[in-house]
mmCIF file of C-alpha atoms in Angstrom:
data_model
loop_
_atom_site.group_PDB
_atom_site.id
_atom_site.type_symbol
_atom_site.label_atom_id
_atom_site.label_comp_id
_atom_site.label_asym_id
_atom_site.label_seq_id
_atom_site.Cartn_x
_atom_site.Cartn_y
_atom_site.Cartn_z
ATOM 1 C CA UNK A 1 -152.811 75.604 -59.276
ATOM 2 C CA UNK A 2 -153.973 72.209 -59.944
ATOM 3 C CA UNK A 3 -155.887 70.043 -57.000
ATOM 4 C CA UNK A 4 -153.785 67.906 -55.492
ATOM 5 C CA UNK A 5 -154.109 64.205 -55.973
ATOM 6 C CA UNK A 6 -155.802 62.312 -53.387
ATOM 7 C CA UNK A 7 -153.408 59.231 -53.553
ATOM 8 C CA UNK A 8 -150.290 61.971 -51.729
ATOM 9 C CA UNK A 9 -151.890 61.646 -48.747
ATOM 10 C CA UNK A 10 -151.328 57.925 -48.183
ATOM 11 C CA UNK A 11 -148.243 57.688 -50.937
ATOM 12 C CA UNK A 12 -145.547 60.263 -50.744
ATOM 13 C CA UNK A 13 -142.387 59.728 -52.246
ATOM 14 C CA UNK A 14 -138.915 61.454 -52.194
ATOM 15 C CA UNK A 15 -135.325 60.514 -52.813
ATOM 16 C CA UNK A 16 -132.869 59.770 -50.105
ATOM 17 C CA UNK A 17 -129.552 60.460 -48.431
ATOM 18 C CA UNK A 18 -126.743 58.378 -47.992
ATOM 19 C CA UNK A 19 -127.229 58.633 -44.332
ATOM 20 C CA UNK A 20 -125.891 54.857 -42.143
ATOM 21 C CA UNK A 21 -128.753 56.493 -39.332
ATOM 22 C CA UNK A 22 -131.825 54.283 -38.180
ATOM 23 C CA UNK A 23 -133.293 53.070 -41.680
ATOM 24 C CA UNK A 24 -137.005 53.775 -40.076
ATOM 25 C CA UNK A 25 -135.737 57.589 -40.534
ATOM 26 C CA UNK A 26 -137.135 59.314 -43.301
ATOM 27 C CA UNK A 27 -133.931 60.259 -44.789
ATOM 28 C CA UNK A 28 -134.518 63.261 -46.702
ATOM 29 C CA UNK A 29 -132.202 65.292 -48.418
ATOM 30 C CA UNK A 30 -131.654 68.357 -48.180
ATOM 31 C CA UNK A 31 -133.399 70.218 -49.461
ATOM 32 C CA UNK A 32 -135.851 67.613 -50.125
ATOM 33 C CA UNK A 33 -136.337 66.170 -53.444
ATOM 34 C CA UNK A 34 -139.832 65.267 -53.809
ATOM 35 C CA UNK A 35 -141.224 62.377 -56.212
ATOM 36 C CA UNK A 36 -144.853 62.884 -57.972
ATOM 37 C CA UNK A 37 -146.819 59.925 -58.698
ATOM 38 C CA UNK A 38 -146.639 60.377 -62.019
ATOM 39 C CA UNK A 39 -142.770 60.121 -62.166
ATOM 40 C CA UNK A 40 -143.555 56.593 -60.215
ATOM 41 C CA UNK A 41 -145.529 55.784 -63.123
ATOM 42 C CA UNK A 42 -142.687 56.120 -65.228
ATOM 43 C CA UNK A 43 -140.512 53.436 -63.414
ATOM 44 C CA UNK A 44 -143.701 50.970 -63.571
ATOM 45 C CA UNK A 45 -144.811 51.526 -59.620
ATOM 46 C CA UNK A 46 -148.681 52.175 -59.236
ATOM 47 C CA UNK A 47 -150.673 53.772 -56.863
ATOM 48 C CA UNK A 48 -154.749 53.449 -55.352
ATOM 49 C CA UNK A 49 -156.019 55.687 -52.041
ATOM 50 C CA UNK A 50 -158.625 53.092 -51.381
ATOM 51 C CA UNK A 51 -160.814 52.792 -47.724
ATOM 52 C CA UNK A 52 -159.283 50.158 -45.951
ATOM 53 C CA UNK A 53 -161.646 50.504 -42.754
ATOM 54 C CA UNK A 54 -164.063 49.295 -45.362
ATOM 55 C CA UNK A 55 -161.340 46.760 -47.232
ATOM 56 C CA UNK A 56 -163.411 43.793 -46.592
ATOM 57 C CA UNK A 57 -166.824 45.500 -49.111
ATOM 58 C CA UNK A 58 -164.730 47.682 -51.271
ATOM 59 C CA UNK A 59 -166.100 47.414 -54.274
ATOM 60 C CA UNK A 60 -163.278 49.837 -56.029
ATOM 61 C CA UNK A 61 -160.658 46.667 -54.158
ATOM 62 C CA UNK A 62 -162.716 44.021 -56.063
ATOM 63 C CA UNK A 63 -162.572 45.656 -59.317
ATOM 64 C CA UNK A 64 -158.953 46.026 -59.047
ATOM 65 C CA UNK A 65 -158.220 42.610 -57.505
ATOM 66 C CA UNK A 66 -160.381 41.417 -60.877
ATOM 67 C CA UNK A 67 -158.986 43.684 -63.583
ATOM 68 C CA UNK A 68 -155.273 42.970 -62.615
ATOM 69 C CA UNK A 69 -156.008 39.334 -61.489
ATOM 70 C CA UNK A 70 -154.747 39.016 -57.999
ATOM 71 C CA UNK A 71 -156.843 35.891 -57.124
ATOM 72 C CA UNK A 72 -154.519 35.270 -53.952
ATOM 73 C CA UNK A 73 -154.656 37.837 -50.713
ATOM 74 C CA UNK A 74 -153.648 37.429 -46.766
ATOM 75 C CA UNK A 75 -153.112 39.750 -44.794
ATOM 76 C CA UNK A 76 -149.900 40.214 -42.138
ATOM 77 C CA UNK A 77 -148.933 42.616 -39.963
ATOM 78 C CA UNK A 78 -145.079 43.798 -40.046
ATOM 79 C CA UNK A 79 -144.261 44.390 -36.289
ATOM 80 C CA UNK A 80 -141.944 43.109 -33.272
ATOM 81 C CA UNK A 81 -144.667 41.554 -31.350
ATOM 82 C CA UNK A 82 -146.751 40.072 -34.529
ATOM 83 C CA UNK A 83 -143.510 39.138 -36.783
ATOM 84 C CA UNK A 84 -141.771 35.662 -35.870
ATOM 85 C CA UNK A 85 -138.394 35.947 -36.004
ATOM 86 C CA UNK A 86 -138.724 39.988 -36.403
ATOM 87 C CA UNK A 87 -135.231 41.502 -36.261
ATOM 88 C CA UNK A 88 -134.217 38.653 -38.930
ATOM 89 C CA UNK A 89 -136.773 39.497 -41.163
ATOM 90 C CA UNK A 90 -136.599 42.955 -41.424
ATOM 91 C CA UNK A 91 -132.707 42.747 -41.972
ATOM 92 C CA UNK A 92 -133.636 40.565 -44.844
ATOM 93 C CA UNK A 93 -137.071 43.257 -46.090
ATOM 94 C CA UNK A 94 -134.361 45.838 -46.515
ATOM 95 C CA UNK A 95 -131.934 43.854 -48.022
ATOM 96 C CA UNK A 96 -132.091 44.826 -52.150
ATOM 97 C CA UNK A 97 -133.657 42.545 -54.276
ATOM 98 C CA UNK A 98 -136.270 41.669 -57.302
ATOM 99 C CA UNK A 99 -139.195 39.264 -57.341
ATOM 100 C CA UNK A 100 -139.746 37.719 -60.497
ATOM 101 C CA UNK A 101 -143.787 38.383 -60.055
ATOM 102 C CA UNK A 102 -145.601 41.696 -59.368
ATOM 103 C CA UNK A 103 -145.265 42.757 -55.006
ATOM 104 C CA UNK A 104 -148.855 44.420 -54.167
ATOM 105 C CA UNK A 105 -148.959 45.975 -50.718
ATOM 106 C CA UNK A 106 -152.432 47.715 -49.488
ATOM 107 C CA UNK A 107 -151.282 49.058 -46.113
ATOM 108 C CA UNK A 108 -154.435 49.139 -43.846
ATOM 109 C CA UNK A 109 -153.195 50.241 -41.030
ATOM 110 C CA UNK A 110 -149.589 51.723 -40.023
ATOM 111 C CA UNK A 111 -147.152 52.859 -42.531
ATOM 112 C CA UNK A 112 -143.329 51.786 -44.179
ATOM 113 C CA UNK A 113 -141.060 52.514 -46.146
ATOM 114 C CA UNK A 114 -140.840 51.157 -49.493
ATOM 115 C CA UNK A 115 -136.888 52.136 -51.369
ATOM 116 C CA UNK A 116 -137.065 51.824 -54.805
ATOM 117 C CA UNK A 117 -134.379 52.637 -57.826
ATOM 118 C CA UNK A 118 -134.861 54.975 -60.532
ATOM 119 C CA UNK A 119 -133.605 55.131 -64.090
ATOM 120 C CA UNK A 120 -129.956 56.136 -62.912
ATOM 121 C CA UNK A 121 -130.291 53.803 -60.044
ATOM 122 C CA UNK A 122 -130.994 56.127 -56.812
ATOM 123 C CA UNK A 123 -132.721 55.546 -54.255
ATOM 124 C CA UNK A 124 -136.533 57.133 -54.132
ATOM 125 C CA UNK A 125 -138.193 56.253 -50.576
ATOM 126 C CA UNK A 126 -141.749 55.448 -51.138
ATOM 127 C CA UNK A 127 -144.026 56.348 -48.164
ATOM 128 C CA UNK A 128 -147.198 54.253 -48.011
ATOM 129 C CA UNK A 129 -149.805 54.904 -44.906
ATOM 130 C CA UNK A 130 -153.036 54.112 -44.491
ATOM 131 C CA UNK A 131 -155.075 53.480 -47.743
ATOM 132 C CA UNK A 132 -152.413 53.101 -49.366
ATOM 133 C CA UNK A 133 -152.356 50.356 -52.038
ATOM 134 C CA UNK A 134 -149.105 50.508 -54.144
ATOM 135 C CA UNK A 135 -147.833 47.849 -57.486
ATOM 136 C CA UNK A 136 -144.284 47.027 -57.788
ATOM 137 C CA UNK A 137 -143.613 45.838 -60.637
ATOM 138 C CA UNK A 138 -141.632 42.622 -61.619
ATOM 139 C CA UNK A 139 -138.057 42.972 -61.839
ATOM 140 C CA UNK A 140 -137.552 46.730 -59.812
ATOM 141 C CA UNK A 141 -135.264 46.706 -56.906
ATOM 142 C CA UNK A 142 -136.472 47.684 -53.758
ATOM 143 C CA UNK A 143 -136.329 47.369 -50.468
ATOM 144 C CA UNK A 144 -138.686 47.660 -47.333
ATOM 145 C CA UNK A 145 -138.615 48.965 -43.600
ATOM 146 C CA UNK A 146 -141.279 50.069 -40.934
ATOM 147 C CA UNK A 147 -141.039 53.856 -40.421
ATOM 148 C CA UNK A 148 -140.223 54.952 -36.430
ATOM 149 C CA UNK A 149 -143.926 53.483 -35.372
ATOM 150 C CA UNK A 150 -142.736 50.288 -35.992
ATOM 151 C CA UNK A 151 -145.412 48.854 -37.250
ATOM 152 C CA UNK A 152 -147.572 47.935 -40.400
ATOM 153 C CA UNK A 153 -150.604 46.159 -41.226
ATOM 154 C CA UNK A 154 -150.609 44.749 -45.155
ATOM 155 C CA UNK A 155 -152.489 42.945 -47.626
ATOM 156 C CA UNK A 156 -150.751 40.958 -49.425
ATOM 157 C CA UNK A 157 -152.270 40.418 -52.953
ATOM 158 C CA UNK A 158 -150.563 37.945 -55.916
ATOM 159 C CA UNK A 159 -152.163 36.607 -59.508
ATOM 160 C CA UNK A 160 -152.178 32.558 -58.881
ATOM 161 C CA UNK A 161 -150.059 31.401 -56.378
ATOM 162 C CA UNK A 162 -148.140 32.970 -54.291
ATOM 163 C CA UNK A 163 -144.027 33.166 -54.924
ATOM 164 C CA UNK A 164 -142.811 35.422 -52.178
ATOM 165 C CA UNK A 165 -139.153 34.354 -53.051
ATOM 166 C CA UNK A 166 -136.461 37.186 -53.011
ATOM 167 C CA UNK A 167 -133.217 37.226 -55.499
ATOM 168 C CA UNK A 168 -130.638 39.518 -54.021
ATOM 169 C CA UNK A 169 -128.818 42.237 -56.308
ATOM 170 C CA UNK A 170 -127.255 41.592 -58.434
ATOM 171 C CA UNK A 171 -129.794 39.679 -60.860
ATOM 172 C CA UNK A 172 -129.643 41.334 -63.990
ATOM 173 C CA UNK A 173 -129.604 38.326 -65.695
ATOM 174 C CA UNK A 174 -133.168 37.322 -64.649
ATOM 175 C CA UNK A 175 -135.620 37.463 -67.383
ATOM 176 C CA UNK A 176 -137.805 39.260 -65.103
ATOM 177 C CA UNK A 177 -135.438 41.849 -64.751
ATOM 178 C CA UNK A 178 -134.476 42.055 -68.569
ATOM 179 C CA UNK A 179 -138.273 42.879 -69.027
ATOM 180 C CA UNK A 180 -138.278 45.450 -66.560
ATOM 181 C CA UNK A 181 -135.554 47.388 -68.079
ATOM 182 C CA UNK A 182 -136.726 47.176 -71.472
ATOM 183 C CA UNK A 183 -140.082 48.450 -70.303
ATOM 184 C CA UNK A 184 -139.151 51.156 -67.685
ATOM 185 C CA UNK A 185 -135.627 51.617 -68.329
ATOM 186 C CA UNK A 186 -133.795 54.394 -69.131
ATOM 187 C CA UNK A 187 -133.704 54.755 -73.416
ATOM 188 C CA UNK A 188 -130.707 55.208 -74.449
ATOM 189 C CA UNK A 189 -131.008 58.063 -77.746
ATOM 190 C CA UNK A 190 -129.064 57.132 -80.547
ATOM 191 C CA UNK A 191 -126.967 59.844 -82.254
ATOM 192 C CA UNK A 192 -127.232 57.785 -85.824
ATOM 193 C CA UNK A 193 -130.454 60.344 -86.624
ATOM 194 C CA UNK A 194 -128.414 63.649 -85.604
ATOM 195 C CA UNK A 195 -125.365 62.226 -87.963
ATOM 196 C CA UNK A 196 -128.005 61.656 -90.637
ATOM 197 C CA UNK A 197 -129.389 65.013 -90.609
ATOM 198 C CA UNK A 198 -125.937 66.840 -90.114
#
């Protein structure tokens, strides 16, 4: 059996029902459908277990910060007494939509929900605690929500200056989005090579 990765125990992922219940639910299906990190990988998301009590020093943080770019960081925490105008903006979190720039979330403390789309456009809920440091890339819908603890302390890390603006599905017209599918998309096979060989 091989060793587990070290990155499932602050980013577990799994598709969802089509349940209306509290959106901080995990919604599994039954039975549960589990999502490897590798299969994440495949739709462009990336994953680091880093040490965020020691976020500040982290030397394995810097190096990624420096190989990937992300000049920019804050940090903000995702919760009813922290969050101004918190009931609007976590309607408008899990709202689906695309950024046209990379969203980089190192949760260091708490935990959400993260609802992303796969190749045949389902829903896969992305569980990041924390330690968890997790790369959307451009173009992917998602969607985010606190789990039932209600609460979520983030980094927030961006190459130049930060864009956080939204653009609400549908947007397939966006270049960003264009990319996207041509990188992580499904690939359509094309039966002209079976009709050749026939």
């Amino acid at each position: 059996m091989a060793p587990k990765d070290p990155r499932e125990e602050v980013i577990q992922a799994w598709y969802i029902d089509d349940s209306n219940e509290d959106q901080r639910l995990p919604h599994h299906r039954e039975p549960k459908e589990f999502v490897s990190l590798d299969q994440l990988a495949e739709l462009g998301v990336l994953g680091w277990r880093l040490n965020a009590d020691n976020h500040e020093t982290d030397e394995e943080l810097k190096k990624i910060r420096e190989g990937r770019g992300y000049s920019y960081m804050d940090i903000c925490e995702v919760c009813p007494e922290k969050l101004p105008n918190y009931e609007e903006m976590i309607k408008n979190f899990f709202t689906e939509h695309l950024h046209s720039d990379e969203e980089i979330r190192y949760c260091l403390a708490g935990s959400g929900y993260f609802d992303i789309r796969d190749q045949d456009d389902v829903w896969i809920r992305v569980w990041v605690k924390k330690g968890g440091m997790i790369v959307f890339p451009a173009g992917i819908y998602h969607r985010f929500t606190l789990d039932s603890d209600n609460y979520m302390k983030a980094m927030r890390l961006f190459a130049g200056s930060p864009i956080w603006t939204p653009y609400y599905r549908p947007q397939d017209h966006l270049p960003a989005r264009k990319a996207y599918l041509e990188a992580f998309g499904r690939k359509e096979v094309s039966n002209q090579a079976c009709d050749a060989a026939a």
